XYZ file of C-alpha atoms in Angstrom:
130
model
C 44.354 24.659 19.164
C 45.713 27.219 21.797
C 43.197 29.826 23.485
C 43.982 33.710 24.223
C 44.518 34.668 27.819
C 41.050 35.367 29.256
C 39.475 32.159 27.948
C 37.740 34.051 25.027
C 37.239 32.544 21.466
C 38.649 34.520 18.869
C 35.325 33.775 16.514
C 31.864 34.732 16.946
C 28.964 32.988 15.347
C 25.497 34.142 14.540
C 22.926 31.931 13.480
C 20.145 33.234 11.387
C 17.131 31.314 9.934
C 16.881 28.716 12.383
C 13.180 28.905 13.184
C 12.641 28.891 9.845
C 14.822 25.851 9.245
C 12.896 23.889 12.000
C 9.641 24.771 10.671
C 10.662 23.492 6.788
C 11.908 20.335 8.770
C 8.617 20.130 10.847
C 6.883 20.352 7.020
C 8.894 17.881 5.541
C 8.045 15.116 8.414
C 4.735 15.225 6.875
C 5.660 15.621 3.267
C 7.312 11.867 3.797
C 4.688 10.524 5.668
C 2.114 11.949 3.233
C 4.041 10.365 0.515
C 4.765 7.163 2.048
C 1.082 6.529 2.754
C 0.348 7.173 -0.985
C 3.107 4.958 -1.765
C 1.981 1.676 0.118
C -1.691 2.327 -1.189
C -0.662 2.796 -4.830
C 1.787 -0.575 -4.336
C -0.975 -2.461 -2.162
C -3.421 -1.857 -5.301
C -0.799 -2.898 -7.543
C -0.274 -6.418 -5.735
C -4.016 -6.736 -5.694
C -4.520 -5.997 -9.642
C -1.626 -8.280 -9.966
C -3.361 -11.348 -8.081
C -6.644 -10.720 -9.450
C -4.871 -11.236 -13.062
C -3.141 -14.031 -12.292
C -5.587 -16.324 -10.148
C -6.945 -19.453 -11.162
C -10.669 -18.492 -11.911
C -13.435 -21.111 -11.901
C -16.181 -19.225 -10.132
C -14.669 -16.081 -9.661
C -14.834 -16.173 -6.069
C -11.163 -15.631 -5.341
C -10.489 -13.266 -7.759
C -13.558 -11.166 -6.261
C -11.968 -11.304 -3.074
C -8.692 -10.380 -2.858
C -8.476 -7.748 -0.003
C -6.259 -5.139 1.272
C -5.973 -4.822 5.143
C -3.859 -1.878 6.425
C -2.123 -1.399 9.218
C 0.279 0.854 11.404
C -1.812 3.919 10.512
C -1.478 3.021 6.540
C 2.270 2.432 6.484
C 1.766 -1.231 6.076
C -0.625 -3.335 4.028
C -1.265 -7.109 3.776
C -2.905 -7.988 0.800
C -4.665 -11.479 0.555
C -7.623 -13.744 1.501
C -9.360 -13.767 4.904
C -12.592 -14.462 4.170
C -13.905 -18.384 4.868
C -15.327 -18.743 1.910
C -11.465 -18.148 0.282
C -9.787 -21.337 2.541
C -8.989 -22.971 -0.652
C -6.679 -20.185 -1.880
C -3.752 -21.308 -0.446
C -4.072 -24.632 -1.914
C -4.236 -22.867 -5.299
C -0.839 -20.678 -4.575
C 1.152 -23.720 -3.106
C -0.429 -26.833 -4.604
C -1.541 -30.223 -3.501
C -0.794 -33.349 -4.371
C -3.415 -33.586 -6.873
C -3.780 -29.505 -7.572
C -0.236 -28.220 -9.195
C 0.546 -24.624 -7.745
C -0.232 -21.766 -9.544
C 0.867 -18.984 -7.546
C -0.591 -15.531 -7.912
C -0.160 -13.574 -4.744
C 3.714 -14.468 -4.542
C 4.354 -13.282 -7.915
C 2.577 -10.171 -7.933
C 4.264 -9.393 -4.488
C 7.727 -9.965 -6.203
C 6.970 -7.903 -9.284
C 5.928 -4.606 -6.799
C 8.917 -5.440 -4.490
C 11.028 -4.060 -7.432
C 9.035 -0.979 -7.981
C 8.365 0.064 -4.243
C 11.237 2.319 -3.688
C 11.276 3.979 -6.818
C 7.439 4.614 -6.211
C 8.310 5.690 -2.703
C 11.041 8.200 -4.050
C 8.319 9.561 -6.816
C 5.431 9.946 -4.078
C 7.761 11.975 -1.860
C 9.171 14.030 -4.659
C 5.720 15.266 -5.919
C 4.777 16.507 -2.508
C 8.146 18.361 -2.292
C 8.403 22.077 -2.686
C 10.063 23.314 -5.417
């Protein structure tokens, strides 16, 4: 594109509302973070409930001690057993030569994996101003 003599551009642009847009974008980051935290928490609770419903019950120890452990400021969650009295959870989950596998945690995670994206989208949309 050729320029006029004197180096001036023939068009002028005036931006209005840039400060408002910056404020809105800063607010959007907070909304996304809040929605993400809620989605992770809801998914972790769903995995725990699914695990508790599927786990083999004799004394109720494994069912009653499924825990949720949050990391990275709540954006990551681990669900499972960490107590020393729950050492046999892996044997029930994966099986041994004498105990057939009866997975509880794995299927609960897989079930929730298919729902997480929709849950995240819904939590963020719920918090967006209309």
